[in-house]
Amino acid sequence: LFGRDTENDFAFFAANNGWILDSTYSQMLNTQYTTNHATNINGKATIEPFGGVRIDLTLQQNSSVNTTSNFRWSDSIWDPINNYWFEGYEHQNPVETGTFSSSVITWRTAFEATDPDNPNDSKIFNDLRDNRNLVSNLLGSQNDSVSGAHSEDLGYSDGYGEGQQDVVLGAFLAAYTGKAVNEKNINVFDVIPLPNWRISVDGNRFKFMKKIFTQLTFQHSYRSSFTVGSYTTNLSASVDPVSGMSYGRDVNGNIISEKQIMTATIMEQFAPLLGFDATMKNSLIAKLEIKKDRNIGLSLSNNQITEIKGTELVIGSGYRFDDVELPFKINGKKPVSNLNVRVDISIRGNKTI
C-alpha cells in the first residue's frame, strides 16, 4: 500500500503450501529467489501569489532494490531473539543491490567565494573534513559493539575512523547541503525529498513596461539532486540480527558497512540563475540568461571528491516578422503567421577541482 514494502515473503508462502522441494531434495535447488521493490515519489505544485507571478514546485525521490538468495531447507537455524535452534526453510546468502536518488536543496553552499590567493582551496571541503570527527563520534554512540577511541585516528570513535564509509558519506552529505551534523542529516537513505522550483514573472504586469515591450518574461530556476549510483550487500560485513548494527572490522579496525557504496553525486543547476526574454514594440527580440551549475562526485573507492563548476552566459537577439504568408495552402488558402528569426550566443566556462 502506497509503495511500502509489505514484508510478505512469497517463498515462505510457497514452502508452507508444499510447492517447494522438501528437506530431502532442497539442497538441489540452484535457482535463486529474486524480489524487486521500487519506490517512486513525485510531487508538483503551482503557486501564483500575485498576478503574473508563477512558481512551479517539483520534488522526487526514487529507489530501487533487488534482492537475491538461495531459498533452501536447513536443519540448523538459530533464532537470536528466542535463543534456540530449529529447522526449516531459510534465505541463504542473501544479496541486495539498489540505487537511490532524491531532490535536495544545496543552495546554502552554491555561492562559495573563492580565495584569489588560493583558488583551489574550498571551505566546503574543509567543512567535510571537520565533519568527519563529529559523524564518527555520533555513529560510535549508536553502536554498542564499539567503545572508546579509535586506535589510529586521533579524536575519532572506535570503529569509525576518518576513512570509514559511513563517516565519509555522512560528512559529505552534511557539508554540501550546508546542514549541521545530526542523526537526520548523515544517513544517505534517510534523505527527505525537498522541492526544487521554477519562477517566472510577467514583466508586462508593470505599466511602464507595456510602453516598451509587447512581451517580457523574467525567469529563475533551481534544481538539485543527490544520487547513490549503486550499492550492494557487503559480504564481508557482520550484522547483529537483533540490533541491526554492523560489528565486523576491516584491517584498519573500522566497522565494515552492511551496504557497500561506490559513488555518491550531487548535481545542482541554476537554469537560469537569472534570465529574461523580451519582444519589443518595434518587433526586436532580446534574450539574456545567466546559468550556473556544479557536479560533485564522491568516489568511495579512494575517498576522492571531484567538483566541476560551470558558468554560462546566453545572449540572444532576433526579429519578429508579422503576418508572413506561408508557402503552402490549407483548404485552398495560404496560412498567415508571425515568423520569429533569432540567434543565440552562448559563452561557457568550467572549472574542475
PDB file of N, CA and C in Angstrom, residues 115-161:
ATOM      1  N   ASP A 115      39.034  32.082  -2.803  1.00  0.00           N
ATOM      2  CA  ASP A 115      40.164  32.880  -2.358  1.00  0.00           C
ATOM      3  C   ASP A 115      41.113  33.098  -3.537  1.00  0.00           C
ATOM      4  N   PRO A 116      41.313  34.340  -3.991  1.00  0.00           N
ATOM      5  CA  PRO A 116      42.179  34.575  -5.155  1.00  0.00           C
ATOM      6  C   PRO A 116      43.626  34.128  -4.921  1.00  0.00           C
ATOM      7  N   ASP A 117      44.060  34.117  -3.656  1.00  0.00           N
ATOM      8  CA  ASP A 117      45.423  33.686  -3.363  1.00  0.00           C
ATOM      9  C   ASP A 117      45.550  32.167  -3.332  1.00  0.00           C
ATOM     10  N   ASN A 118      44.413  31.474  -3.176  1.00  0.00           N
ATOM     11  CA  ASN A 118      44.436  30.011  -3.145  1.00  0.00           C
ATOM     12  C   ASN A 118      43.165  29.498  -3.818  1.00  0.00           C
ATOM     13  N   PRO A 119      43.091  29.586  -5.156  1.00  0.00           N
ATOM     14  CA  PRO A 119      41.849  29.280  -5.866  1.00  0.00           C
ATOM     15  C   PRO A 119      41.401  27.831  -5.748  1.00  0.00           C
ATOM     16  N   ASN A 120      42.323  26.933  -5.405  1.00  0.00           N
ATOM     17  CA  ASN A 120      41.953  25.523  -5.308  1.00  0.00           C
ATOM     18  C   ASN A 120      41.487  25.141  -3.897  1.00  0.00           C
ATOM     19  N   ASP A 121      41.505  26.094  -2.979  1.00  0.00           N
ATOM     20  CA  ASP A 121      41.036  25.824  -1.630  1.00  0.00           C
ATOM     21  C   ASP A 121      39.514  25.920  -1.595  1.00  0.00           C
ATOM     22  N   SER A 122      38.873  25.081  -0.787  1.00  0.00           N
ATOM     23  CA  SER A 122      37.416  25.067  -0.700  1.00  0.00           C
ATOM     24  C   SER A 122      36.999  24.984   0.759  1.00  0.00           C
ATOM     25  N   LYS A 123      36.213  25.967   1.201  1.00  0.00           N
ATOM     26  CA  LYS A 123      35.714  25.952   2.567  1.00  0.00           C
ATOM     27  C   LYS A 123      34.781  24.772   2.788  1.00  0.00           C
ATOM     28  N   ILE A 124      33.986  24.437   1.777  1.00  0.00           N
ATOM     29  CA  ILE A 124      33.048  23.327   1.921  1.00  0.00           C
ATOM     30  C   ILE A 124      33.803  22.015   2.113  1.00  0.00           C
ATOM     31  N   PHE A 125      34.880  21.832   1.347  1.00  0.00           N
ATOM     32  CA  PHE A 125      35.676  20.618   1.502  1.00  0.00           C
ATOM     33  C   PHE A 125      36.323  20.574   2.881  1.00  0.00           C
ATOM     34  N   ASN A 126      36.764  21.731   3.371  1.00  0.00           N
ATOM     35  CA  ASN A 126      37.333  21.781   4.720  1.00  0.00           C
ATOM     36  C   ASN A 126      36.266  21.474   5.769  1.00  0.00           C
ATOM     37  N   ASP A 127      35.029  21.905   5.525  1.00  0.00           N
ATOM     38  CA  ASP A 127      33.932  21.556   6.429  1.00  0.00           C
ATOM     39  C   ASP A 127      33.701  20.052   6.429  1.00  0.00           C
ATOM     40  N   LEU A 128      33.802  19.436   5.253  1.00  0.00           N
ATOM     41  CA  LEU A 128      33.651  17.985   5.169  1.00  0.00           C
ATOM     42  C   LEU A 128      34.695  17.286   6.039  1.00  0.00           C
ATOM     43  N   ARG A 129      35.930  17.733   5.936  1.00  0.00           N
ATOM     44  CA  ARG A 129      36.997  17.116   6.731  1.00  0.00           C
ATOM     45  C   ARG A 129      36.733  17.272   8.232  1.00  0.00           C
ATOM     46  N   ASP A 130      36.241  18.451   8.619  1.00  0.00           N
ATOM     47  CA  ASP A 130      35.942  18.683  10.035  1.00  0.00           C
ATOM     48  C   ASP A 130      34.730  17.873  10.491  1.00  0.00           C
ATOM     49  N   ASN A 131      33.772  17.678   9.587  1.00  0.00           N
ATOM     50  CA  ASN A 131      32.560  16.944   9.933  1.00  0.00           C
ATOM     51  C   ASN A 131      32.832  15.475  10.246  1.00  0.00           C
ATOM     52  N   ARG A 132      33.896  14.927   9.679  1.00  0.00           N
ATOM     53  CA  ARG A 132      34.169  13.501   9.872  1.00  0.00           C
ATOM     54  C   ARG A 132      34.289  13.143  11.350  1.00  0.00           C
ATOM     55  N   ASN A 133      34.934  13.995  12.104  1.00  0.00           N
ATOM     56  CA  ASN A 133      35.092  13.743  13.534  1.00  0.00           C
ATOM     57  C   ASN A 133      33.734  13.708  14.232  1.00  0.00           C
ATOM     58  N   LEU A 134      32.856  14.648  13.890  1.00  0.00           N
ATOM     59  CA  LEU A 134      31.535  14.713  14.514  1.00  0.00           C
ATOM     60  C   LEU A 134      30.691  13.502  14.128  1.00  0.00           C
ATOM     61  N   VAL A 135      30.733  13.129  12.845  1.00  0.00           N
ATOM     62  CA  VAL A 135      29.966  11.972  12.381  1.00  0.00           C
ATOM     63  C   VAL A 135      30.482  10.695  13.044  1.00  0.00           C
ATOM     64  N   SER A 136      31.796  10.571  13.154  1.00  0.00           N
ATOM     65  CA  SER A 136      32.396   9.389  13.773  1.00  0.00           C
ATOM     66  C   SER A 136      31.892   9.187  15.190  1.00  0.00           C
ATOM     67  N   ASN A 137      31.922  10.231  15.983  1.00  0.00           N
ATOM     68  CA  ASN A 137      31.504  10.105  17.372  1.00  0.00           C
ATOM     69  C   ASN A 137      29.995   9.881  17.501  1.00  0.00           C
ATOM     70  N   LEU A 138      29.216  10.430  16.558  1.00  0.00           N
ATOM     71  CA  LEU A 138      27.774  10.195  16.575  1.00  0.00           C
ATOM     72  C   LEU A 138      27.473   8.735  16.251  1.00  0.00           C
ATOM     73  N   LEU A 139      28.129   8.197  15.232  1.00  0.00           N
ATOM     74  CA  LEU A 139      27.917   6.790  14.872  1.00  0.00           C
ATOM     75  C   LEU A 139      28.412   5.858  15.968  1.00  0.00           C
ATOM     76  N   GLY A 140      29.532   6.213  16.577  1.00  0.00           N
ATOM     77  CA  GLY A 140      30.065   5.392  17.649  1.00  0.00           C
ATOM     78  C   GLY A 140      29.135   5.308  18.841  1.00  0.00           C
ATOM     79  N   SER A 141      28.424   6.400  19.123  1.00  0.00           N
ATOM     80  CA  SER A 141      27.495   6.413  20.255  1.00  0.00           C
ATOM     81  C   SER A 141      26.255   5.560  19.998  1.00  0.00           C
ATOM     82  N   GLN A 142      25.997   5.225  18.714  1.00  0.00           N
ATOM     83  CA  GLN A 142      24.816   4.447  18.361  1.00  0.00           C
ATOM     84  C   GLN A 142      25.095   2.958  18.252  1.00  0.00           C
ATOM     85  N   ASN A 143      26.363   2.562  18.232  1.00  0.00           N
ATOM     86  CA  ASN A 143      26.737   1.160  18.017  1.00  0.00           C
ATOM     87  C   ASN A 143      27.307   0.574  19.305  1.00  0.00           C
ATOM     88  N   ASP A 144      26.609  -0.393  19.869  1.00  0.00           N
ATOM     89  CA  ASP A 144      27.030  -0.984  21.141  1.00  0.00           C
ATOM     90  C   ASP A 144      28.274  -1.853  21.009  1.00  0.00           C
ATOM     91  N   SER A 145      28.668  -2.188  19.778  1.00  0.00           N
ATOM     92  CA  SER A 145      29.829  -3.056  19.607  1.00  0.00           C
ATOM     93  C   SER A 145      31.149  -2.290  19.635  1.00  0.00           C
ATOM     94  N   VAL A 146      31.100  -0.962  19.713  1.00  0.00           N
ATOM     95  CA  VAL A 146      32.325  -0.168  19.764  1.00  0.00           C
ATOM     96  C   VAL A 146      32.406   0.539  21.107  1.00  0.00           C
ATOM     97  N   SER A 147      33.621   0.845  21.502  1.00  0.00           N
ATOM     98  CA  SER A 147      33.815   1.557  22.767  1.00  0.00           C
ATOM     99  C   SER A 147      35.153   2.270  22.739  1.00  0.00           C
ATOM    100  N   GLY A 148      35.190   3.441  23.337  1.00  0.00           N
ATOM    101  CA  GLY A 148      36.439   4.173  23.443  1.00  0.00           C
ATOM    102  C   GLY A 148      36.816   4.890  22.170  1.00  0.00           C
ATOM    103  N   ALA A 149      38.104   5.166  22.043  1.00  0.00           N
ATOM    104  CA  ALA A 149      38.628   5.944  20.922  1.00  0.00           C
ATOM    105  C   ALA A 149      39.245   5.033  19.867  1.00  0.00           C
ATOM    106  N   HIS A 150      39.375   5.570  18.664  1.00  0.00           N
ATOM    107  CA  HIS A 150      39.995   4.825  17.569  1.00  0.00           C
ATOM    108  C   HIS A 150      41.482   4.640  17.845  1.00  0.00           C
ATOM    109  N   SER A 151      41.995   3.497  17.467  1.00  0.00           N
ATOM    110  CA  SER A 151      43.385   3.168  17.791  1.00  0.00           C
ATOM    111  C   SER A 151      44.391   3.964  16.975  1.00  0.00           C
ATOM    112  N   GLU A 152      43.978   4.477  15.798  1.00  0.00           N
ATOM    113  CA  GLU A 152      44.917   5.182  14.920  1.00  0.00           C
ATOM    114  C   GLU A 152      44.545   6.646  14.687  1.00  0.00           C
ATOM    115  N   ASP A 153      43.254   6.940  14.533  1.00  0.00           N
ATOM    116  CA  ASP A 153      42.820   8.293  14.174  1.00  0.00           C
ATOM    117  C   ASP A 153      42.425   9.060  15.432  1.00  0.00           C
ATOM    118  N   LEU A 154      43.222  10.053  15.772  1.00  0.00           N
ATOM    119  CA  LEU A 154      43.013  10.824  16.991  1.00  0.00           C
ATOM    120  C   LEU A 154      41.699  11.598  16.937  1.00  0.00           C
ATOM    121  N   GLY A 155      40.912  11.494  18.003  1.00  0.00           N
ATOM    122  CA  GLY A 155      39.655  12.216  18.103  1.00  0.00           C
ATOM    123  C   GLY A 155      38.477  11.501  17.490  1.00  0.00           C
ATOM    124  N   TYR A 156      38.692  10.310  16.941  1.00  0.00           N
ATOM    125  CA  TYR A 156      37.621   9.552  16.304  1.00  0.00           C
ATOM    126  C   TYR A 156      37.190   8.389  17.195  1.00  0.00           C
ATOM    127  N   SER A 157      35.925   7.979  17.018  1.00  0.00           N
ATOM    128  CA  SER A 157      35.393   6.877  17.795  1.00  0.00           C
ATOM    129  C   SER A 157      35.971   5.547  17.328  1.00  0.00           C
ATOM    130  N   ASP A 158      36.068   4.612  18.228  1.00  0.00           N
ATOM    131  CA  ASP A 158      36.459   3.255  17.894  1.00  0.00           C
ATOM    132  C   ASP A 158      35.545   2.714  16.798  1.00  0.00           C
ATOM    133  N   GLY A 159      36.150   2.125  15.772  1.00  0.00           N
ATOM    134  CA  GLY A 159      35.380   1.531  14.683  1.00  0.00           C
ATOM    135  C   GLY A 159      34.984   2.488  13.577  1.00  0.00           C
ATOM    136  N   TYR A 160      35.151   3.780  13.816  1.00  0.00           N
ATOM    137  CA  TYR A 160      34.719   4.766  12.824  1.00  0.00           C
ATOM    138  C   TYR A 160      35.838   5.780  12.601  1.00  0.00           C
ATOM    139  N   GLY A 161      36.873   5.336  11.908  1.00  0.00           N
ATOM    140  CA  GLY A 161      37.997   6.201  11.603  1.00  0.00           C
ATOM    141  C   GLY A 161      37.675   7.182  10.495  1.00  0.00           C
TER     142      GLY A 161
END
